[in-house]
XYZ file of C-alpha atoms in Angstrom:
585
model
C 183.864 164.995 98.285
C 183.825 161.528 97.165
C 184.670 160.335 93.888
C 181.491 159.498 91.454
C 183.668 156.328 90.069
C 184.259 155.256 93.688
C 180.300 154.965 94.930
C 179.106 154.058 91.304
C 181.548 150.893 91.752
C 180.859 150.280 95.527
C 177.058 150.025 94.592
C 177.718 148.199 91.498
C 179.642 145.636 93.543
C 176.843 145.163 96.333
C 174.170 144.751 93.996
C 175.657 141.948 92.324
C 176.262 139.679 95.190
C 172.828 140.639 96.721
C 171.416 139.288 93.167
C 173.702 136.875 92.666
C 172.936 134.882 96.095
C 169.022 135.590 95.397
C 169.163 133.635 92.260
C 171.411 130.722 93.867
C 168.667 131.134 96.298
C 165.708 130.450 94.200
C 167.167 127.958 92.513
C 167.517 126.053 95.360
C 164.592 126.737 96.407
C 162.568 125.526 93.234
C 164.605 122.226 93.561
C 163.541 121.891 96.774
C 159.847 122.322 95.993
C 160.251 119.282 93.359
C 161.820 117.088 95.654
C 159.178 117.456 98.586
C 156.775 116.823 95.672
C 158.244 114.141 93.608
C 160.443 112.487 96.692
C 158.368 112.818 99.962
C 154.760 113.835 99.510
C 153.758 110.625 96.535
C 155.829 108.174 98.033
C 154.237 109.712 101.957
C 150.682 109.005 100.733
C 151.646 105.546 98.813
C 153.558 104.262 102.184
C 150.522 105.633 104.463
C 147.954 103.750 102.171
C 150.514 100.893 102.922
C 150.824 101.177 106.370
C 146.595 100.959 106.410
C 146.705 97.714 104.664
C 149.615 96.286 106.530
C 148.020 96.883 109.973
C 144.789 95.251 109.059
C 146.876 92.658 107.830
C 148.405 92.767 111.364
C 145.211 92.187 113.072
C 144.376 89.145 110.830
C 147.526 87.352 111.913
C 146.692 88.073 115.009
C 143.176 86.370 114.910
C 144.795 83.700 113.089
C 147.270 83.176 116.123
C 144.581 83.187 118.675
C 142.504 80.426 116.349
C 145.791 78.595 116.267
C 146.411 78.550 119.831
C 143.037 76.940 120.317
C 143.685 74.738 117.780
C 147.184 73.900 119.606
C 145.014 73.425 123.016
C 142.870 71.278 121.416
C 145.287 69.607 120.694
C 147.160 68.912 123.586
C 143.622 67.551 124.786
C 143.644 65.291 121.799
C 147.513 63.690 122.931
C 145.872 62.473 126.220
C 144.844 58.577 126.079
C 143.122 59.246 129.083
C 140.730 61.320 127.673
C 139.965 58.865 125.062
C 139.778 56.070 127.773
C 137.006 57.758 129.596
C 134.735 58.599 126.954
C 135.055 55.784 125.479
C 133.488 54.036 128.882
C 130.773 56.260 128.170
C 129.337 59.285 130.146
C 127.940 57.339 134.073
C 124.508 59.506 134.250
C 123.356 56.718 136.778
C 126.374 56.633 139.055
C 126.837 60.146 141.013
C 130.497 59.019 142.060
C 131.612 57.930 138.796
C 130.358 60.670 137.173
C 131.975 63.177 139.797
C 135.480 61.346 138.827
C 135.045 61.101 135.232
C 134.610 64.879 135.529
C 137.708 65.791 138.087
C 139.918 63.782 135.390
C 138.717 65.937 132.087
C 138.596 68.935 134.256
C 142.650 68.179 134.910
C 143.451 67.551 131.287
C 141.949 70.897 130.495
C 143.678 72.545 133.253
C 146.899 70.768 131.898
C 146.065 72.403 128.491
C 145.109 75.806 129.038
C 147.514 76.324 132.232
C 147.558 79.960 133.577
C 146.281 81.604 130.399
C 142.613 82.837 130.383
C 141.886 84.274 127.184
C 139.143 81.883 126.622
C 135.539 82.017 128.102
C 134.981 78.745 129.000
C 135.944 74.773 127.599
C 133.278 72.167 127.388
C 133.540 68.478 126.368
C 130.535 66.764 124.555
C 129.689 62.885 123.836
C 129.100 61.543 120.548
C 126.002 62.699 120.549
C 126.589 66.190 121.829
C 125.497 66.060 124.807
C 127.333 68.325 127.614
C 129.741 66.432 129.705
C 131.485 68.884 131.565
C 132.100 72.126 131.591
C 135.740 73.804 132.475
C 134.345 76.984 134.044
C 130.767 76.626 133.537
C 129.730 80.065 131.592
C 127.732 78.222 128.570
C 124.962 77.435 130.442
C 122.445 78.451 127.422
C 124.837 76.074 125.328
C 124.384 72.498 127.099
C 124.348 70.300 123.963
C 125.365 71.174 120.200
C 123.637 68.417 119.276
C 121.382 70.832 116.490
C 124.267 72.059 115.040
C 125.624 68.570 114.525
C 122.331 67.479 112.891
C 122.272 70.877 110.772
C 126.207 70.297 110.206
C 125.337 66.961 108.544
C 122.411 68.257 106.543
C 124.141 70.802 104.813
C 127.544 69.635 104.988
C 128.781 72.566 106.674
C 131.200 70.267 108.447
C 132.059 67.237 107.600
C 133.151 66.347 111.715
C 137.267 66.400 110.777
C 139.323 69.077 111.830
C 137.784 72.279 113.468
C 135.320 74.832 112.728
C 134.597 78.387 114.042
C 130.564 78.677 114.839
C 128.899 81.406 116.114
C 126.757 80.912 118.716
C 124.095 83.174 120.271
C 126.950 86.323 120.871
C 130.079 84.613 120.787
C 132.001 82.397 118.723
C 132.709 78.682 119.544
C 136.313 76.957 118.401
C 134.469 73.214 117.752
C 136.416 69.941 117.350
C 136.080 66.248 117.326
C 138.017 64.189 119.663
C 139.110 61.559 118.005
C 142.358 59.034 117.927
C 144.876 58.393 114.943
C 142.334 55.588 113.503
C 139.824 58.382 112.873
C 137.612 56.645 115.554
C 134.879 59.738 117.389
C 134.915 59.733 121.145
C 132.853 62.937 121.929
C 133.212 66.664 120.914
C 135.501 69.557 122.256
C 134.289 73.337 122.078
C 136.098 76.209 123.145
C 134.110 79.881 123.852
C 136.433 82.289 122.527
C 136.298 85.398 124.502
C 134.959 89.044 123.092
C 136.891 90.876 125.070
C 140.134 88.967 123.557
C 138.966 89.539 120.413
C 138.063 93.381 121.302
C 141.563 94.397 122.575
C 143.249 92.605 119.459
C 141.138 95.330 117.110
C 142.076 98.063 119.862
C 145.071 100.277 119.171
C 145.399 100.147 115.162
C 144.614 104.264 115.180
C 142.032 106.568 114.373
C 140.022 103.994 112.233
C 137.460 101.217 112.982
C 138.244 97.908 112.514
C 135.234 95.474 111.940
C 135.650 91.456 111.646
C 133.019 89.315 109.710
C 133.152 85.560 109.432
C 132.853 84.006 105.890
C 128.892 84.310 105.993
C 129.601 88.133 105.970
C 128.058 88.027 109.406
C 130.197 90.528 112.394
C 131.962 87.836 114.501
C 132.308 91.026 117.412
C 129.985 93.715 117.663
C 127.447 95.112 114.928
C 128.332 96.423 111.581
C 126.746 100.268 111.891
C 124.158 101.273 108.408
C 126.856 103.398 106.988
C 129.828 100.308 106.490
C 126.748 98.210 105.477
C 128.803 97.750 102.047
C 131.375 95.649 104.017
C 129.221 92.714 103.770
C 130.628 92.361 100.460
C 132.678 89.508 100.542
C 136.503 90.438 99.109
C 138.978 87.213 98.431
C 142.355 88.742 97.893
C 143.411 91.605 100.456
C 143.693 95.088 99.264
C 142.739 98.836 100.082
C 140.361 100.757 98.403
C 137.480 104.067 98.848
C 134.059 103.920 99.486
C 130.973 106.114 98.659
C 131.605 108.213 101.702
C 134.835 108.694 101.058
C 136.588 106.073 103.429
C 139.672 104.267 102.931
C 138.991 100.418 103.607
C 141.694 98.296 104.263
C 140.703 94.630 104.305
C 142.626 91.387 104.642
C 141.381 87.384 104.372
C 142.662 84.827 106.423
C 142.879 81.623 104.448
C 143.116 79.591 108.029
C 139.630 80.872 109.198
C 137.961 82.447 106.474
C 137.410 85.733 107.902
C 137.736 89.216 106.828
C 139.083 91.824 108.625
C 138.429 95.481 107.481
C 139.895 98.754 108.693
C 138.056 101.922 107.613
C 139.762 104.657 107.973
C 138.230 108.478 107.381
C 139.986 109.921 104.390
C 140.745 113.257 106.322
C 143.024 110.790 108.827
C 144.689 108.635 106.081
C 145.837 111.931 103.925
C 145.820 114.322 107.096
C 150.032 113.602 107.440
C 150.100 114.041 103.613
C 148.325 117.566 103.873
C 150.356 118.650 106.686
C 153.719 117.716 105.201
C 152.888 119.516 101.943
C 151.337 122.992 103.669
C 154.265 122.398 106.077
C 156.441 122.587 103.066
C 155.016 125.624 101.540
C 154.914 127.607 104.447
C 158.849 126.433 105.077
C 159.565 127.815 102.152
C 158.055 131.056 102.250
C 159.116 131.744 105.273
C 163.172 130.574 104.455
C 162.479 132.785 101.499
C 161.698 135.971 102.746
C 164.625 134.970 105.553
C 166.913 134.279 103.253
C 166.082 137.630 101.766
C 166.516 139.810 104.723
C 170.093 137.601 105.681
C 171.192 137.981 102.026
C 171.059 141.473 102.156
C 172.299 142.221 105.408
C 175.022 139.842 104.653
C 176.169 141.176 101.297
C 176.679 144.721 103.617
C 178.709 142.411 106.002
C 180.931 141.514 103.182
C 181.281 144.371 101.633
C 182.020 145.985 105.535
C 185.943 145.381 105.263
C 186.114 147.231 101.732
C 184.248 150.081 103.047
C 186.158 150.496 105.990
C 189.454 150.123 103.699
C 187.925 153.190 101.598
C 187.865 155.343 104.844
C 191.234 154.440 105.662
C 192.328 155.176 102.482
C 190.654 158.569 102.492
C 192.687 159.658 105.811
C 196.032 158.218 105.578
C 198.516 160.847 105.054
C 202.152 161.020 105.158
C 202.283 160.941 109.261
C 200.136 157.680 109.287
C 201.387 155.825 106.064
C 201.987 152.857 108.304
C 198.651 152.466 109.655
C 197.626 148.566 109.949
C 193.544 148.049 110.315
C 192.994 144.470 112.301
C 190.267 142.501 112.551
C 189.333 141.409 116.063
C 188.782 137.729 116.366
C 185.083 136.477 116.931
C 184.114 133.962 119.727
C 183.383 130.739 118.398
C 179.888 130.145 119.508
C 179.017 126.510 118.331
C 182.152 125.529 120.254
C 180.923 126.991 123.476
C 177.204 125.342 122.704
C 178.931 122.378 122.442
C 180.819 122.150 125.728
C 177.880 123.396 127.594
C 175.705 120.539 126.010
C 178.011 118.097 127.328
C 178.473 119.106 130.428
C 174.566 119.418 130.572
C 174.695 115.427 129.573
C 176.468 114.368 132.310
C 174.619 116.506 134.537
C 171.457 114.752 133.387
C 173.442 111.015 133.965
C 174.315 111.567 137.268
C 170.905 112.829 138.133
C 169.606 109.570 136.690
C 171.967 107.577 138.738
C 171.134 108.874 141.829
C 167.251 108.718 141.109
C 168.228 104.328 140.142
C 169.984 104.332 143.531
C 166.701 106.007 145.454
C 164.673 103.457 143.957
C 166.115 100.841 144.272
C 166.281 101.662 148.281
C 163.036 102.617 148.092
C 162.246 98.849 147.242
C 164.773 97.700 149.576
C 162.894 99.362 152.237
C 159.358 98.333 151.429
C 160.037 95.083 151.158
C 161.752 94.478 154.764
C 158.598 96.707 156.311
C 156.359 94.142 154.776
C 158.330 91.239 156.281
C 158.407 92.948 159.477
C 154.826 93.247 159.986
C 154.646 88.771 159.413
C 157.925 87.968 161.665
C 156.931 89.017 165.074
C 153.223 87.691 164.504
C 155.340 84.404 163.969
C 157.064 84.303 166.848
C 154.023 85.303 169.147
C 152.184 82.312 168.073
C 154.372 79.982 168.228
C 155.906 80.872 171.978
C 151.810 81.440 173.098
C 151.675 77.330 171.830
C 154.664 76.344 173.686
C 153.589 78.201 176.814
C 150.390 76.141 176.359
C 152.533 72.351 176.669
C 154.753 73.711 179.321
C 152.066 74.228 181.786
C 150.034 70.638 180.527
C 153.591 69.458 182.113
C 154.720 68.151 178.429
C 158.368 68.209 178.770
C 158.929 66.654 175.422
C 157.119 68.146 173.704
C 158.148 71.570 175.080
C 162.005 70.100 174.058
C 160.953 69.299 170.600
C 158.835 72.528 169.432
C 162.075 74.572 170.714
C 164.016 72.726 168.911
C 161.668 73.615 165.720
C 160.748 77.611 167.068
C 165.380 77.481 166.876
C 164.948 76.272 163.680
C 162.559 78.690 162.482
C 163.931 81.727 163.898
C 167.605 80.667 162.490
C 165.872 80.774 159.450
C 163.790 84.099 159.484
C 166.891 85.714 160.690
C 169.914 84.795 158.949
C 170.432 87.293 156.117
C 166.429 88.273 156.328
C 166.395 90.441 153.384
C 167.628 87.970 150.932
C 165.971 86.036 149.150
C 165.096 81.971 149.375
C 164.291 79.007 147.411
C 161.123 77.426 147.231
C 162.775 74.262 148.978
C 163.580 76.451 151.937
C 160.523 78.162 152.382
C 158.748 74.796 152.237
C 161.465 73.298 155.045
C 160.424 76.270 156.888
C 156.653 75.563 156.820
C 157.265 71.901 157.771
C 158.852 73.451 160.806
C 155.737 75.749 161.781
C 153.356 72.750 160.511
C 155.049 70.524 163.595
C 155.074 72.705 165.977
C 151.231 73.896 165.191
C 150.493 69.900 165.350
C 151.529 69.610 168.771
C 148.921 71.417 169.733
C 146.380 69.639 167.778
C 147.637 66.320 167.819
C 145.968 63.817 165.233
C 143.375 65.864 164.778
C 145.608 67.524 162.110
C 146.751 65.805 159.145
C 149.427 68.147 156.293
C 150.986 66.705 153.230
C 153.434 68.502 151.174
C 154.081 67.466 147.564
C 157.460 68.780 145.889
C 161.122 68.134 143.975
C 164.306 69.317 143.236
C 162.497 71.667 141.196
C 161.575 73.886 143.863
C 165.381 74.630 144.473
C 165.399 76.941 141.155
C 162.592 79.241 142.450
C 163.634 82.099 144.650
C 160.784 83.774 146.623
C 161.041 86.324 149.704
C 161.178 84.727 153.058
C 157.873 83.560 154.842
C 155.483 84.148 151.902
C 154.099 80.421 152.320
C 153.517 80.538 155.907
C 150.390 83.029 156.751
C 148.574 80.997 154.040
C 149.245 78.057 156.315
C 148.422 79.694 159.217
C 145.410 81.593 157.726
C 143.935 77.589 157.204
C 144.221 76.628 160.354
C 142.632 79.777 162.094
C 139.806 80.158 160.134
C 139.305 77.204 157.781
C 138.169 74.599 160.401
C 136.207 76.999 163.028
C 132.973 74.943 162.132
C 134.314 71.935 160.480
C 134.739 68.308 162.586
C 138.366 67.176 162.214
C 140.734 65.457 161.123
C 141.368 68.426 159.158
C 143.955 68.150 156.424
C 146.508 70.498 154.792
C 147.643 69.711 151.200
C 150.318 71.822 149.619
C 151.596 71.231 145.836
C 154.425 72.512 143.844
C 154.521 72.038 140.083
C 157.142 73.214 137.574
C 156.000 73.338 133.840
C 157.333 75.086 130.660
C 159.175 78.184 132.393
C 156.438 78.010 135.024
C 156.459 76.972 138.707
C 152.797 76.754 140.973
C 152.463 76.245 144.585
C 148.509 75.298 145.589
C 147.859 75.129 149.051
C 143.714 73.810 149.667
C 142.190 72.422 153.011
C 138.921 70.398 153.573
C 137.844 73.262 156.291
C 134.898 75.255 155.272
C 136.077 77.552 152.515
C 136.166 81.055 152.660
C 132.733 82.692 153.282
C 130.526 84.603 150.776
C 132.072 87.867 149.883
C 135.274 87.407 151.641
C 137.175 86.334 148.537
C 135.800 89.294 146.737
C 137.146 91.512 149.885
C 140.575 89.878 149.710
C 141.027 90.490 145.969
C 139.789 94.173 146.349
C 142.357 94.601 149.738
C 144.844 93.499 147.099
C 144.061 95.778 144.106
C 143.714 98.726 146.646
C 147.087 98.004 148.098
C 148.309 97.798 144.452
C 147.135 101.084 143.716
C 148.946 102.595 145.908
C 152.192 100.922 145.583
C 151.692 102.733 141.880
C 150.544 106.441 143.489
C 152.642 106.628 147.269
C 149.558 106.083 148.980
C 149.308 103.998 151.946
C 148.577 100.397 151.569
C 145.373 98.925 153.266
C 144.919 96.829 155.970
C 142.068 94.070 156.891
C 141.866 92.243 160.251
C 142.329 88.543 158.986
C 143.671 88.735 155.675
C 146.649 91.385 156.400
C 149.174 87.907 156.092
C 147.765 87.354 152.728
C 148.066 91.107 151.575
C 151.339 90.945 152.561
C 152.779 88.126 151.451
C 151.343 88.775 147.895
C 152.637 92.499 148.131
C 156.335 90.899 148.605
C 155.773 88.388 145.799
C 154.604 91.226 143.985
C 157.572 93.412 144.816
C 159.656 90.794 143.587
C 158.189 89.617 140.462
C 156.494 92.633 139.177
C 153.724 91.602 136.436
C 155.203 87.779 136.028
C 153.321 86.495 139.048
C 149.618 84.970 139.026
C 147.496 84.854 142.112
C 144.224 83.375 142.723
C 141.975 82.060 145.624
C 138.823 79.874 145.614
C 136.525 77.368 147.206
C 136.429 74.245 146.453
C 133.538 73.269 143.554
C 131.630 69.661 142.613
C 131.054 69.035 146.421
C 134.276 68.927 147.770
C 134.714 71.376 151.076
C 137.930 73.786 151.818
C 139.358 76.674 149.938
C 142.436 76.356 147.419
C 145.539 79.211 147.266
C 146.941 79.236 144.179
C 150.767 80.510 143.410
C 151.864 80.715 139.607
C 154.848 82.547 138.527
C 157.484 82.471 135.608
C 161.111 81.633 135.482
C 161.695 83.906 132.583
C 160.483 87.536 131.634
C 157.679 85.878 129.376
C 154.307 85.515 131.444
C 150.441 84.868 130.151
């Protein structure tokens, strides 16, 4: 039988570390609970009331950046003598010619300004008197003067004619200057249509609350104000955040620059939602560590008192035979070691994995793009031997002598290293080559131009991109159109920017057929994205191509359009643009 003194003390001993690690226990615990209170939860709802106020702030400076950039295309306008020079010769409503020129010039100075970027509506130039003089893409067709707003502008002094001012007008807003030179001298009027979608997708994104924008007549420059934010009408001049009747947190900041407000409401469930769930995340943490801790403490305290339990029983059977009896602990794996290694050798597991899936797709691309260059290179070389078969039997010796000696040219070129890459000065070379040899067969009835400089040695493209636009011209352009028929092709470099235009006087793409072109070339850019297979269109499968390889190559830094020619003139116009650098519109 066991000694009373022996268990009274064994208990005695368990006990007191079982209470002695529960009171460390709640003590740490308590603290705890103070901190998340004190330390994370007021500070959490301060910073998220913060955050509200500096993303509507966000959004302001945003607006104010898009105003500015007007203001900075205005402006370019404004550095332009020319413009100056022909309004100050006065509109020509009598003569239809002069009128047409006067028009091609401003429409180039506000190509020059805007450039590649779109996010305006439309750009219209006015006279003194506001009348419409022309019209960059010709959307404000219920806005052809502003000459009431200049008389009402005058009347109430709204605008005193220097500098700009933001107007709204009908369901968009109008960016409204005067053009006018250093001696303060008026020449006409420049207004810009800002675009809603623009505006839209800068207010998109800022989270789970609405963000409304009103102009400094209270009046919603996008959209409506719904009956329940009626209250935001109330004009604020300083930003700041605070509730509303229904409970709301409103956010709102004022530009100085353009005088509008822009509020964020945000539902007061959302704004303290994070708080709620960090604080009942905290509780329920720490009931549940508590009533772990319990169960670990007391298992533990029996895991520490194991080796003086065990040294009990020994004690009770040693005898004089055994007296040298040695108890050992065995030695414990070391688990976080063993964690550790696999972890890492799970790592590099993972790296090489990525490396090989880098490797795939970068073959993958590889592949694609010599498939698409492929499909152009043999149609090449059939049309060009079908024209020299066409001289040699006409008996034209040298002519046959010379269009080999281009057709050796131009296959030197397409095969010589044909999956890398070419400059812009090559691929032009190249279409002079397939230009002469095309004009052999049409003689002077075919008249090509091509406008470029040392510039187009910095722009690398894939090889034959330029040529099926060619090509596409003179198959289809001039079916129904009387020659000579002329081929123009441009190349302009400009602020990290380089643009190849290649137009025709033929008879311009038919109705619908640009729509079907730019649809062929979604489609096939959908399924680039999914796997799918890329469509295919008798007579525009050159252009798919070539802008699939362009694509391939430049990714979302490359701008393609395609249009007829407008204000009487006859032919189509390609139109290249890509970017130098990573930045693009």
């Amino acid at each position: 039988m066991k000694p009373f003194f022996l268990r009274r003390s064994q208990l005695s001993l368990q006990n007191k570390v079982f209470l002695t690690f529960v009171a460390l226990l709640l003590f740490i615990l308590g603290c705890f609970i103070v901190y998340v209170n004190l330390v994370v939860i007021k500070p959490l709802k301060e910073k998220t009331v913060e955050a509200k106020l500096a993303a509507v702030t966000k959004v302001s400076q945003q607006l104010d950046d898009y105003v500015d950039s007007q203001n900075q295309m205005s402006q370019r306008i404004l550095s332009s003598k020319d413009v100056f020079t022909i309004l100050e010769r006065g509109y020509q409503t009598d003569a239809n010619l002069e009128r047409l020129n006067q028009s091609r010039r401003l429409k180039d100075l506000m190509f020059q300004a805007i450039g590649p970027r779109m996010n305006i509506k439309d750009m219209v130039i006015y006279d003194k008197a506001g009348r419409k003089i022309v019209s960059y893409i010709g959307l404000q067709g219920d806005a052809a003067s502003i000459e009431g707003y200049l008389k009402k502008s005058l009347i109430d002094g709204s605008w005193s004619g220097s500098g700009y001012v933001l107007e709204r007008q009908g369901g968009a807003v109008s960016f409204i200057r005067s053009i006018n030179n250093q001696n303060g001298t008026v020449f006409g009027y420049l207004s810009i249509l800002l675009d809603n979608a623009y505006l839209q997708r800068i207010t998109q994104g800022v989270g789970s609350g609405q963000v409304y924008i009103l102009d400094q007549n209270g009046q919603p420059v996008v959209g409506d104000i719904p009956k329940e934010h009626a209250e935001l009408t109330t004009r604020h001049s300083v930003d700041g955040v605070h509730v509303d009747d229904h409970g709301n947190y409103v956010a709102y900041a004022r530009s100085e620059s353009t005088g509008w407000t822009t509020y964020l409401v945000t539902p007061k469930q959302d704004v303290l939602g994070p708080v709620n769930s960090v604080k009942y995340l905290s509780i329920l943490l720490i009931t549940a560590l508590m009533l772990l801790s319990f169960v670990y403490i007391y298992f533990s305290s029996r895991s520490l008192l194991l080796p003086i339990r065990k040294l009990r029983s020994q004690i009770w059977r040693i005898s004089y035979s055994n007296m040298n009896l040695k108890w050992d602990n065995p030695t414990q794996n070391n688990d976080l070691i063993l964690l550790n290694e696999a972890f890492q050798d799970l790592m590099e597991r993972l790296q090489a994995s990525i490396e090989r899936e880098k490797i795939a797709l970068h073959e993958e691309v590889k592949a694609r793009n010599s498939a698409l260059q492929a499909q152009i290179a043999p149609h090449f070389i059939h049309n060009v031997l079908y024209l020299i078969s066409i001289a040699a039997q006409e008996g034209k010796t040298d002519v046959v002598t010379d269009m080999c000696k281009h057709l050796s040219d131009s296959l030197r070129y397409i095969v010589s290293s044909p999956y890398a890459h070419v400059t812009l000065a090559d691929e032009l070379e190249h279409t002079r080559h397939y230009l002469s040899l095309v004009q052999q067969k049409y003689e002077d009835d075919l008249e090509w131009e091509i406008h470029t400089d040392d510039s187009a040695r910095n722009v690398q493209l894939p090889r034959l991109v330029l040529q099926p636009f060619v090509e596409n011209c003179i198959e289809h352009a001039f079916i129904h159109r009387d020659p000579p028929w002329r081929i123009e092709i441009t190349v302009k470099q400009f602020n990290g920017l380089w643009a190849v235009e290649i137009k025709d006087n033929g008879d311009g793409f038919p109705p619908g057929k640009i729509d079907e072109i730019m649809d062929n070339l979604r489609k096939s850019e959908a399924a680039d994205g999914e796997g799918g297979e890329r469509p295919a269109s008798i007579g525009n499968m050159g252009i798919v191509n070539s802008v699939g390889r362009l694509k391939l190559m430049y990714q979302n830094r490359l701008f393609f359009n395609l249009f007829n020619q407008a204000d009487g003139e006859k032919g189509a116009t390609v139109q290249i643009i890509g970017s130098l650098t990573k930045d693009f519109y």
